[in-house]
GROMACS .gro file of C-alpha atoms in nm:
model
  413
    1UNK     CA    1  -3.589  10.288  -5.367
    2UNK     CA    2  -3.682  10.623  -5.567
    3UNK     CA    3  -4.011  10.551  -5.553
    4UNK     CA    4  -4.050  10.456  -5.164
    5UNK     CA    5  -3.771  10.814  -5.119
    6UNK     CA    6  -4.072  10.990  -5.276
    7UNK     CA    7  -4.343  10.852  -5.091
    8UNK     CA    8  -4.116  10.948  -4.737
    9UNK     CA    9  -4.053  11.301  -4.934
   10UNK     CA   10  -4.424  11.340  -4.997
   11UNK     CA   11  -4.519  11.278  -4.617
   12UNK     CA   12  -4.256  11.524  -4.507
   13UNK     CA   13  -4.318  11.797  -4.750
   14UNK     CA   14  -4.721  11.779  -4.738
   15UNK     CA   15  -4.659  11.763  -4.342
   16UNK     CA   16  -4.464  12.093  -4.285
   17UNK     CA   17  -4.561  12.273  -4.582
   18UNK     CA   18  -4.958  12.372  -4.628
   19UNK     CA   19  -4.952  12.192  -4.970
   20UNK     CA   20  -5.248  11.911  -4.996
   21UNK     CA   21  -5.038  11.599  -5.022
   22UNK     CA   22  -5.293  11.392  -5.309
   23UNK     CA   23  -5.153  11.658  -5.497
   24UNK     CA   24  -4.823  11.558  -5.464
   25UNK     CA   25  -4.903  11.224  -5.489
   26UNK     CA   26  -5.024  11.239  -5.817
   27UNK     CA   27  -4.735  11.484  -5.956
   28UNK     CA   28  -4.514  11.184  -5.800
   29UNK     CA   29  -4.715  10.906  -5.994
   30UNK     CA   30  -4.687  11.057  -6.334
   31UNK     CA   31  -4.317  11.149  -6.224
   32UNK     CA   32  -4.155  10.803  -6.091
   33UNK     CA   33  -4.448  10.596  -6.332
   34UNK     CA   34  -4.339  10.734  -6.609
   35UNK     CA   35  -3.968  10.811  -6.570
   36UNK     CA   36  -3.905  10.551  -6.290
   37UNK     CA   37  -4.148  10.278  -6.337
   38UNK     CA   38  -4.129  10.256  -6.697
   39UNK     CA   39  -4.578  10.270  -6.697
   40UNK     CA   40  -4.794  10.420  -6.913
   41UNK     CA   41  -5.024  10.681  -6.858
   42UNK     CA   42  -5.307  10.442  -6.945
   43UNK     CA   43  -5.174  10.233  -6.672
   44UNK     CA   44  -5.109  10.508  -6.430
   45UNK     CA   45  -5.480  10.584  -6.482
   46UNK     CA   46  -5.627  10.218  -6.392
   47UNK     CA   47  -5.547  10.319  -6.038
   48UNK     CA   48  -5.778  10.608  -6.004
   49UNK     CA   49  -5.988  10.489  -5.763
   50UNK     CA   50  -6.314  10.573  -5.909
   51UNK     CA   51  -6.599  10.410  -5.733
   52UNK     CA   52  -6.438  10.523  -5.376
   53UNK     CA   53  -6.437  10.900  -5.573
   54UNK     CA   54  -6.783  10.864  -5.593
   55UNK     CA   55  -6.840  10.760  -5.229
   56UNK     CA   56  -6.668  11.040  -5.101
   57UNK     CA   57  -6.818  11.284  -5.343
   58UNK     CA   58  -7.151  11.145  -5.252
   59UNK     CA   59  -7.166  11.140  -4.908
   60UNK     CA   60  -7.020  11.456  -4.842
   61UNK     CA   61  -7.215  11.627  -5.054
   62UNK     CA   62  -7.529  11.491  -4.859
   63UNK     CA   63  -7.481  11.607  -4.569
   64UNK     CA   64  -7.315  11.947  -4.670
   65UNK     CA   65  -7.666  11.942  -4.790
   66UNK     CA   66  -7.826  11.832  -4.498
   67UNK     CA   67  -7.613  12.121  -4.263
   68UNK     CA   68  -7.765  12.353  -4.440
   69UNK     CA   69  -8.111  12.244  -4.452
   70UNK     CA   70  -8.026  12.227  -4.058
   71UNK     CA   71  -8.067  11.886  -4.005
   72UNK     CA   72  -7.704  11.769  -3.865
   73UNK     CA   73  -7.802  12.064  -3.584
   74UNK     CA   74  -8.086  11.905  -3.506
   75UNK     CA   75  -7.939  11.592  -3.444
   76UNK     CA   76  -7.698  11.735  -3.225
   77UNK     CA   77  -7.974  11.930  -3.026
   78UNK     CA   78  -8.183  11.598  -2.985
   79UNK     CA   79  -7.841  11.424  -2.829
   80UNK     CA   80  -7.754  11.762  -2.618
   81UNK     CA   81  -8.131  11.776  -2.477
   82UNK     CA   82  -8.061  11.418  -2.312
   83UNK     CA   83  -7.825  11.608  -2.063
   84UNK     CA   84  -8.084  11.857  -1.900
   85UNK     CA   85  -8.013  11.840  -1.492
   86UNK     CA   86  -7.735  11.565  -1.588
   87UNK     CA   87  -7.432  11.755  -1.659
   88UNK     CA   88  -7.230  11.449  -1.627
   89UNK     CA   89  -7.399  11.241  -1.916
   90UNK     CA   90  -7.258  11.559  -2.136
   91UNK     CA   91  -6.920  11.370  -2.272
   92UNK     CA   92  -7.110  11.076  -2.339
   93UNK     CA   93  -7.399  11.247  -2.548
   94UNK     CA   94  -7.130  11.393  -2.736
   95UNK     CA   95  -6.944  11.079  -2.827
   96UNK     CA   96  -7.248  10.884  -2.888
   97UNK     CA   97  -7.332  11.185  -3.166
   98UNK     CA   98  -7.004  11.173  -3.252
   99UNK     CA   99  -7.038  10.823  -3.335
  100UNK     CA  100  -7.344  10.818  -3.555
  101UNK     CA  101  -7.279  11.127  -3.717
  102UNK     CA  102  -6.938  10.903  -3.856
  103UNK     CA  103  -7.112  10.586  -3.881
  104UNK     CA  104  -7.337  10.706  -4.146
  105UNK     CA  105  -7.119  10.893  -4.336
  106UNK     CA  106  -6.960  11.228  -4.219
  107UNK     CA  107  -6.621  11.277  -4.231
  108UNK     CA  108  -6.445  11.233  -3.861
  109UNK     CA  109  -6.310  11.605  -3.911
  110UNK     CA  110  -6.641  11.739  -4.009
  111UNK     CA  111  -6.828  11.546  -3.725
  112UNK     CA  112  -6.557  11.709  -3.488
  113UNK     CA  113  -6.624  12.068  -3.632
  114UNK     CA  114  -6.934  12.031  -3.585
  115UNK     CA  115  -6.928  11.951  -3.218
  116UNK     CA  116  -6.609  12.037  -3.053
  117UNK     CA  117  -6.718  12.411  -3.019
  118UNK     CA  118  -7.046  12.274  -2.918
  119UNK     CA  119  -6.845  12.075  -2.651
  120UNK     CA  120  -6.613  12.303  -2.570
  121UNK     CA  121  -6.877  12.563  -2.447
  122UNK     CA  122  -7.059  12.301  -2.260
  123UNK     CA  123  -6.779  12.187  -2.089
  124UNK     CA  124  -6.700  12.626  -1.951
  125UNK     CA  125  -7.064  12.683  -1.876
  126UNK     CA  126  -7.063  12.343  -1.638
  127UNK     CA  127  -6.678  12.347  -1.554
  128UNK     CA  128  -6.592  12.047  -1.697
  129UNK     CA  129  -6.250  11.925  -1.808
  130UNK     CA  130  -6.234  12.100  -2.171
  131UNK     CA  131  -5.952  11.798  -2.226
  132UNK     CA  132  -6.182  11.489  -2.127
  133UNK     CA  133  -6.441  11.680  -2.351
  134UNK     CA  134  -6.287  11.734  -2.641
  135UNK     CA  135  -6.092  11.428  -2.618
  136UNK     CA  136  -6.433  11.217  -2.644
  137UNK     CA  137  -6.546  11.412  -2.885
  138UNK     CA  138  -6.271  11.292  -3.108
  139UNK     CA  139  -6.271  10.902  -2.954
  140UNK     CA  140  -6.671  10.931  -3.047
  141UNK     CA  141  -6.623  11.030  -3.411
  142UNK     CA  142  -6.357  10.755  -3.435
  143UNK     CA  143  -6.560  10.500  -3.310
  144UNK     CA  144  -6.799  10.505  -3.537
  145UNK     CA  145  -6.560  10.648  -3.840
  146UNK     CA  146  -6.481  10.228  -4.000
  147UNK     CA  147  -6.813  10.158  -4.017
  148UNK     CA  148  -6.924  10.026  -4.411
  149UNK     CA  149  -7.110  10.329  -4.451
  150UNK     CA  150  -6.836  10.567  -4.321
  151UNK     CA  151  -6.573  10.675  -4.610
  152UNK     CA  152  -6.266  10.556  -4.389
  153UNK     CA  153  -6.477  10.207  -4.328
  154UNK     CA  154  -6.551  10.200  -4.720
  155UNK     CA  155  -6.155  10.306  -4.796
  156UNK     CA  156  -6.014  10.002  -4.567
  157UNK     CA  157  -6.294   9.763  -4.681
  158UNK     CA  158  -6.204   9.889  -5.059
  159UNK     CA  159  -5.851   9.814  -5.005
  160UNK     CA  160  -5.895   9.448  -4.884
  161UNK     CA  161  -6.181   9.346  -5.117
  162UNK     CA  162  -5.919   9.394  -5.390
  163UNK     CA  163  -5.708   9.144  -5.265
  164UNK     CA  164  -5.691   8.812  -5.174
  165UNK     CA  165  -5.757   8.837  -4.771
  166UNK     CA  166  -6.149   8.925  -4.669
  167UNK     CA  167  -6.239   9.057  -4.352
  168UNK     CA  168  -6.571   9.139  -4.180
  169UNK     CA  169  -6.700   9.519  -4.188
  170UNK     CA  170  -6.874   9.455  -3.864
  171UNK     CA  171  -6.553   9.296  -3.738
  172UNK     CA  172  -6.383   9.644  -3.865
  173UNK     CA  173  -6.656   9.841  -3.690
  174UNK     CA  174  -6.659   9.658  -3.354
  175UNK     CA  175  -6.285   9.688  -3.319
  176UNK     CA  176  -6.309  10.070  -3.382
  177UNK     CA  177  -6.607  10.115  -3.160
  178UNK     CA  178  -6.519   9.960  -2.858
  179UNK     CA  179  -6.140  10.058  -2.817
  180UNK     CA  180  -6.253  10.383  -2.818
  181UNK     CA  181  -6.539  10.324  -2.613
  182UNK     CA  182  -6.280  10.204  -2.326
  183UNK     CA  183  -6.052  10.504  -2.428
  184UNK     CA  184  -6.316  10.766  -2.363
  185UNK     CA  185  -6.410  10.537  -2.044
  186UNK     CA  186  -6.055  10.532  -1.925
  187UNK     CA  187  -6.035  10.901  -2.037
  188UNK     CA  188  -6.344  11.005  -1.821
  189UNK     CA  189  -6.230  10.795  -1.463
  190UNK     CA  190  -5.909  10.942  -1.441
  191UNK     CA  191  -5.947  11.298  -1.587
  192UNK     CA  192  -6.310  11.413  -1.505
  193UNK     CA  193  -6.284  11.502  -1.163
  194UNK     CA  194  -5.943  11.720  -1.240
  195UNK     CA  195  -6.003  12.075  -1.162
  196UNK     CA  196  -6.056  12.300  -1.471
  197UNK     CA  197  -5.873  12.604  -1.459
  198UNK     CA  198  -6.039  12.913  -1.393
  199UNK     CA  199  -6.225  13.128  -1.666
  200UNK     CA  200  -6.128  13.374  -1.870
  201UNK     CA  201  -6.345  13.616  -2.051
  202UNK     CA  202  -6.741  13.553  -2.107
  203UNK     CA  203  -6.955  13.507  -2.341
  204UNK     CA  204  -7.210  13.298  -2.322
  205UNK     CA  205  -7.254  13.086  -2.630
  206UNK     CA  206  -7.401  12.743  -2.457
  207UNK     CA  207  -7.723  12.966  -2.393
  208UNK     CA  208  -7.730  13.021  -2.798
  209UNK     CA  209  -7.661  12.647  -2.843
  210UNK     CA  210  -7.932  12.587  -2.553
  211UNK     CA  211  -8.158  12.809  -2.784
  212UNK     CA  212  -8.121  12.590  -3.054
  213UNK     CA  213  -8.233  12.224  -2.866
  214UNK     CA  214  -8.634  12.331  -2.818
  215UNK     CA  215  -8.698  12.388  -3.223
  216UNK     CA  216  -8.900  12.072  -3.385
  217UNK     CA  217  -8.752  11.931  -3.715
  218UNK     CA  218  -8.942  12.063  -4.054
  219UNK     CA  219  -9.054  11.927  -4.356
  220UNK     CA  220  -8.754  11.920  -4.504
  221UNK     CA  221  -8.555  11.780  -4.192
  222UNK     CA  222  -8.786  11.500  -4.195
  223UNK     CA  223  -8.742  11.445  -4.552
  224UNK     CA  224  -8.376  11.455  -4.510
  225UNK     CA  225  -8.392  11.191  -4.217
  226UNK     CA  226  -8.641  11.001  -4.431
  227UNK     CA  227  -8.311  11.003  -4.678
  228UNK     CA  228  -8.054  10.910  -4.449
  229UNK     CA  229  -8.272  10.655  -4.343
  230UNK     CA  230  -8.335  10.493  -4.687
  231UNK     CA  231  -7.940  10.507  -4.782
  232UNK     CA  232  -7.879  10.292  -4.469
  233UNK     CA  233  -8.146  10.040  -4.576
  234UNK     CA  234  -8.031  10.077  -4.941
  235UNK     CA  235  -7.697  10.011  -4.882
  236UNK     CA  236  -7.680   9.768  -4.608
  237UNK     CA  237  -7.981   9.568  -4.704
  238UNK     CA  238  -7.999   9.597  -5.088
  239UNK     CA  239  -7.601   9.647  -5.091
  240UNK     CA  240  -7.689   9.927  -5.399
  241UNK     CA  241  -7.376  10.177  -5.413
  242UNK     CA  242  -7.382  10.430  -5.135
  243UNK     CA  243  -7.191  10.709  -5.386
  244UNK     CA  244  -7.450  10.710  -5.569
  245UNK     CA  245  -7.754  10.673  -5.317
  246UNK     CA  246  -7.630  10.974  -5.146
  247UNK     CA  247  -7.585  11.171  -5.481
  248UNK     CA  248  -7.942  11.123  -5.580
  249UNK     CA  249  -8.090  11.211  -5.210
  250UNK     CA  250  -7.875  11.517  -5.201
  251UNK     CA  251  -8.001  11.597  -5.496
  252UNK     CA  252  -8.343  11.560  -5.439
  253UNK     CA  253  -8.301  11.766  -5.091
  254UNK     CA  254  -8.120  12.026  -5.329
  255UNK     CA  255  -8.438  12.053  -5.597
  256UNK     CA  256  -8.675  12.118  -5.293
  257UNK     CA  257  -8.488  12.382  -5.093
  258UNK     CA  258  -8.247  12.532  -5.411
  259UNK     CA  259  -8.219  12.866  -5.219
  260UNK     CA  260  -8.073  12.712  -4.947
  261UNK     CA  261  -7.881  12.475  -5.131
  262UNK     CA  262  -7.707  12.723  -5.366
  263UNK     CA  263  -7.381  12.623  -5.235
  264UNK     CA  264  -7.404  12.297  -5.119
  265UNK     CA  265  -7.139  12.158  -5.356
  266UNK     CA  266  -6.879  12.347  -5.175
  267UNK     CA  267  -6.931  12.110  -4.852
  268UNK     CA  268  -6.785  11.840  -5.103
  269UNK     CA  269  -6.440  11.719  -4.897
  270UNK     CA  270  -6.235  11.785  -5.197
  271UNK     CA  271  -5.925  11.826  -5.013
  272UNK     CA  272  -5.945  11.486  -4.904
  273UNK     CA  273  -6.073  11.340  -5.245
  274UNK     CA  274  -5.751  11.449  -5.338
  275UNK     CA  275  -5.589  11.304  -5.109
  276UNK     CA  276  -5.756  10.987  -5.082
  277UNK     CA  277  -5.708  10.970  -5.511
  278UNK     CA  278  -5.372  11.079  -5.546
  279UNK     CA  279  -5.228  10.809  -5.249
  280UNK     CA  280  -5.432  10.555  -5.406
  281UNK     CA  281  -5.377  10.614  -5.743
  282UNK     CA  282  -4.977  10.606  -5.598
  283UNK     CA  283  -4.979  10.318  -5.406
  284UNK     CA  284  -5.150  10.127  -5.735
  285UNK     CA  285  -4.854  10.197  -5.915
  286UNK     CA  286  -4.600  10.058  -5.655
  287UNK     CA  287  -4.833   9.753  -5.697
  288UNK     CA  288  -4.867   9.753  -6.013
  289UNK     CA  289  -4.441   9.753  -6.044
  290UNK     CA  290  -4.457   9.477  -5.752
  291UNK     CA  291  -4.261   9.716  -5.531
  292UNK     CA  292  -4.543   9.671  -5.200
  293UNK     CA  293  -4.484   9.299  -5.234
  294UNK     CA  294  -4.092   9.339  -5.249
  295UNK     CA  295  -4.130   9.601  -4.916
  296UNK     CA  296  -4.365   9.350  -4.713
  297UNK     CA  297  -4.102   9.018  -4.806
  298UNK     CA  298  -3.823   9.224  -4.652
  299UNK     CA  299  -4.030   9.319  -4.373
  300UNK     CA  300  -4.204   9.012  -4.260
  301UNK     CA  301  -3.809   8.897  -4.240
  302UNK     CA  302  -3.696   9.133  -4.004
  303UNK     CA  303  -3.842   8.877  -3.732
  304UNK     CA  304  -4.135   8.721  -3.637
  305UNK     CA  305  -4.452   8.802  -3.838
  306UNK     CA  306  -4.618   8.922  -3.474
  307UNK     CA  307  -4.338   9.150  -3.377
  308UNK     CA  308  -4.365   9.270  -3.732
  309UNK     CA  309  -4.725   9.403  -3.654
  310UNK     CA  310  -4.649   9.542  -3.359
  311UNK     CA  311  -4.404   9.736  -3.541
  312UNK     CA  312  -4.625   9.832  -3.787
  313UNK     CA  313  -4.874   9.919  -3.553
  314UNK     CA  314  -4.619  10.175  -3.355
  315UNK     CA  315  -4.528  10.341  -3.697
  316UNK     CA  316  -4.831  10.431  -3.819
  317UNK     CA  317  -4.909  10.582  -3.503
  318UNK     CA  318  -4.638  10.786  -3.464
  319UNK     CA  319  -4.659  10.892  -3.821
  320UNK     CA  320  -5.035  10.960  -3.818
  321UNK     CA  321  -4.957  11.174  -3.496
  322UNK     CA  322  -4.796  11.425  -3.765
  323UNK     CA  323  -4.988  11.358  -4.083
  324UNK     CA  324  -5.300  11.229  -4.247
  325UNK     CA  325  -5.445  10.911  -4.093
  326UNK     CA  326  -5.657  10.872  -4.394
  327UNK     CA  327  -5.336  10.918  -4.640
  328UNK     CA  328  -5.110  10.652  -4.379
  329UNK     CA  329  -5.416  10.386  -4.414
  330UNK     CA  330  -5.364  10.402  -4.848
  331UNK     CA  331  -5.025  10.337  -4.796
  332UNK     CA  332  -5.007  10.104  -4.511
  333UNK     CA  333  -5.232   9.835  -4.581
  334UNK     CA  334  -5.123   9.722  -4.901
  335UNK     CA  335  -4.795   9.657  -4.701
  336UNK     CA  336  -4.920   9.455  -4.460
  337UNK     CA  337  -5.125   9.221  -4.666
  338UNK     CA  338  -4.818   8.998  -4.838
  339UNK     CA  339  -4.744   8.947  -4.489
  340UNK     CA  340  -5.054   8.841  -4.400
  341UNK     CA  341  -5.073   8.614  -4.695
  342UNK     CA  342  -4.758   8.486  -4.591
  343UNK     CA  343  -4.859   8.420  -4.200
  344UNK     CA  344  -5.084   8.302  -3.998
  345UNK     CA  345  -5.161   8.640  -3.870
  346UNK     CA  346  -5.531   8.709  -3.826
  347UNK     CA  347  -5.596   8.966  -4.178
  348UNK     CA  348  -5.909   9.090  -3.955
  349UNK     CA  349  -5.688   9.107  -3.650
  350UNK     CA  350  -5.448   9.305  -3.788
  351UNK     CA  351  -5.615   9.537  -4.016
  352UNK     CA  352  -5.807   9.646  -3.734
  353UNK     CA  353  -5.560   9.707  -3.549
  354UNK     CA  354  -5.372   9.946  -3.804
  355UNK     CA  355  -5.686  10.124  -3.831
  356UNK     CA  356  -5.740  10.157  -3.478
  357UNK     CA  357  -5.322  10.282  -3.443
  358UNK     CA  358  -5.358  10.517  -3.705
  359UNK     CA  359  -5.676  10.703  -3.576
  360UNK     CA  360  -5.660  10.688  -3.199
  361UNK     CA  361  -5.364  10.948  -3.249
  362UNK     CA  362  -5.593  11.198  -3.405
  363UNK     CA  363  -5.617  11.384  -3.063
  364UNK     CA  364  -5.272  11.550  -3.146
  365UNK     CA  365  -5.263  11.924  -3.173
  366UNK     CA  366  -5.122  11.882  -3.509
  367UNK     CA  367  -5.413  11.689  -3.652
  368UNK     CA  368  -5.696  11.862  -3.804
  369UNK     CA  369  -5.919  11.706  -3.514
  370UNK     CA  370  -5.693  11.810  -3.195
  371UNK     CA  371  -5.662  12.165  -3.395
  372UNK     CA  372  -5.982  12.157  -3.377
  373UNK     CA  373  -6.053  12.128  -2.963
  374UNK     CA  374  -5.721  12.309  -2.918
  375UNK     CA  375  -5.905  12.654  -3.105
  376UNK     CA  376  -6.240  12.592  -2.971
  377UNK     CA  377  -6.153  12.520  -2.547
  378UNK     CA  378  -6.292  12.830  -2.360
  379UNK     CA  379  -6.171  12.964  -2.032
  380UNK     CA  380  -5.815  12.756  -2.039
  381UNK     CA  381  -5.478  12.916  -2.065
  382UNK     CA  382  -5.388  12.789  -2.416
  383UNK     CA  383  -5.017  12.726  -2.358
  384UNK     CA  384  -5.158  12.517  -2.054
  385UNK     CA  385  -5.410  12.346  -2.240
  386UNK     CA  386  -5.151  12.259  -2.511
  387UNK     CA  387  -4.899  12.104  -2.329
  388UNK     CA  388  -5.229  11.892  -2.168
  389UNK     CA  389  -5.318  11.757  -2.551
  390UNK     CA  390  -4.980  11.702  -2.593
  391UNK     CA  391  -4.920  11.495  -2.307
  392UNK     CA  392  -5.247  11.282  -2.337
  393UNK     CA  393  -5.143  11.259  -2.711
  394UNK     CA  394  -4.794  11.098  -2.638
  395UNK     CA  395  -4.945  10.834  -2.375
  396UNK     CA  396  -5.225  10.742  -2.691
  397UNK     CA  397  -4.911  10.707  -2.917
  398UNK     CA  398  -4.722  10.507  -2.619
  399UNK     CA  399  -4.972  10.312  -2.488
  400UNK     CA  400  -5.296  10.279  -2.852
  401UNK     CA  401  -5.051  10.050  -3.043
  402UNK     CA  402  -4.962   9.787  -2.767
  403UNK     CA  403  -5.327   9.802  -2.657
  404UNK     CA  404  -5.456   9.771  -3.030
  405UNK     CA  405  -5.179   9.466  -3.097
  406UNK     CA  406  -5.268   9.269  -2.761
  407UNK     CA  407  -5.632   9.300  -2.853
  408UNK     CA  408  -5.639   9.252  -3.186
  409UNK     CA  409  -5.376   9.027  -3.328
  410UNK     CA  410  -5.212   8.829  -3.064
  411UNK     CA  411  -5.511   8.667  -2.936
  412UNK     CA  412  -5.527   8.472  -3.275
  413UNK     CA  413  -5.193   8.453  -3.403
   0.00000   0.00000   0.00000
């Protein structure tokens, strides 16, 4: 029980306090391993995980690499340009971009950074809803964010492949992809035609992003696509290790523009390394002491092994509504899968399905990703425009887990 109070203390603490929570993850490992656990620090240290450390490290460090070089704006441009005299198709550009900026590899966060105030100014200039924009800006990074090249694809796939249960990436990706293709279609028929309120102040930054749609990519933007372009090959037809792929073309992209480049190591996601490495290297010692196993017995007999998802399913959303989806995914998983071992659940089924519950939720206002529109709508009262994130937010949380379940893991229970 002290070292599940810790976990719940963790949550809570990294949640309301600006503290990154890997780091109290790994204070708690060495703390309730050592003193609780009776481990080792040798054995502490076997759960580092180190070939997901080099993923991350990897692929963010490529494309902080290729943002500078100014190749991620040029894919944005190339998607934007498809909306000239269709103002309508702009949602749906975004979220496609959205999509393959997180299928191959950029952080969901960094992929909504990168076009929310894009999106945002779009949506003032043409009077769309800022909420249906921004909220498929988010659905679009998420639907593409579990594919195998993606880091939260590679974390879940990493998690199952050291167990006993297997289950398809593209099976992962699909699930992803089209829930939140019929969220953002759902999202579009009911909210578009919503009158936006009126505008305040001016400004007009969609000319400067309009500015930047007519340049042609340079050498070094075609070498960097050339790049991306032999990772995807590498590591989906060779199956080589994308960490270190995308190490050696940033790299590369780094020796031939080092000006630029100077400071491309500080677009490495190290908050979330630690994050993603301190709840892993946790949750490895609550394996490693049997306690997951122990949690996930009691659990699968609180009832039926289907109502048991669908609780699951409702907890991580509401939990990932208020803290890191990425750290809730570490720790939930390796719960569900001694009741999958022990059911005849569907492992793909309901792995999905966790995945898909605790991302959908990111549109809250107090995820990094809602922050994110919430700071970057334009021409909105902002105490309006909350309460508007808030409420679409609270009918994801209601509604994303049921959907997710029916979808998912009752058809083949």
């Amino acid at each position: 029980m002290i070292s599940i109070g810790a976990l719940l203390v963790m949550f809570v603490v990294g949640t309301v306090l600006p503290i990154n929570l890997g780091i109290l993850a790994f204070v708690a490992t060495f703390t309730v391993g050592t003193a609780s656990l009776g481990l080792t620090e040798d054995e502490i240290f076997e759960g580092f995980p180190a070939e997901l450390f080099v993923t991350i490290v990897g692929v963010t460090y490529l494309f902080s690499v290729a943002r500078r070089n100014g190749t991620i704006d040029w894919l944005v441009a190339a998607g934007v340009r498809l909306v000239r005299g269709k103002v309508a198709l702009i949602p749906w550009v975004l979220f496609l971009v959205a999509a393959l900026l997180t299928a191959f590899g950029t952080f969901t966060p960094a992929a909504v950074a990168i076009l929310a105030p894009i999106g945002m100014n779009f949506a003032y200039r043409y009077k769309l809803n800022p909420l249906v924009v921004g909220m498929m800006v988010i659905s679009g990074g998420h639907a593409g964010a579990f594919s195998p090249l993606a880091v939260s694809g590679a974390l879940v796939l990493g998690l199952v492949d050291k167990t006993e249960l297997h289950i398809s990436a593209v099976t992962l990706f699909s699930a992803s992809f089209l829930i939140n293709l019929v969220l953002s279609a759902l999202t579009y028929v009911l909210l578009a035609k919503r009158p936006v309120p009126p505008a305040e102040g001016a400004g007009e930054t969609a000319e400067e992003q309009e500015v930047a749609v007519s340049g042609r990519p340079d050498w070094r933007q075609w070498l960097t696509l050339a790049c991306l372009a032999v990772l995807v090959i590498g590591a989906l037809g060779f199956h080589l290790e994308i960490g270190f792929l995308a190490l050696a073309a940033g790299a590369l992209l780094a020796l031939v523009d080092m000006k630029r480049q100077e400071r491309a190591v500080d677009g490495v996601s190290w908050s979330t390394l630690l994050l993603v490495a301190g709840m892993m290297t946790y949750i490895a010692v609550l394996e490693k002491a049997g306690i997951i196993e122990n949690i996930s017995e009691h659990a699968a007999g609180l009832g039926a092994p289907v109502a048991v998802a669908l609780l699951l399913c409702f907890t991580v959303a509401v939990t990932s509504a208020f803290a890191s989806s990425t750290a809730i995914l570490t720790a939930i998983i390796p719960i569900a899968v001694p009741l999958l071992l022990s059911s005849h659940l569907s492992a793909a089924g309901l792995i999905a399905a966790l995945a898909v519950s605790t991302t959908i939720v990111d549109t809250s206002p107090f995820s990094t990703n809602g922050a994110l529109v919430l700071s970057n709508a334009r021409g909105v009262d902002p105490r309006r425009f909350y309460r508007q994130v808030i409420g679409y937010t609270g009918g994801i949380v209601a509604l994303g887990p049921i959907v997710a379940w029916g979808a998912l893991v009752l058809p083949w229970s």
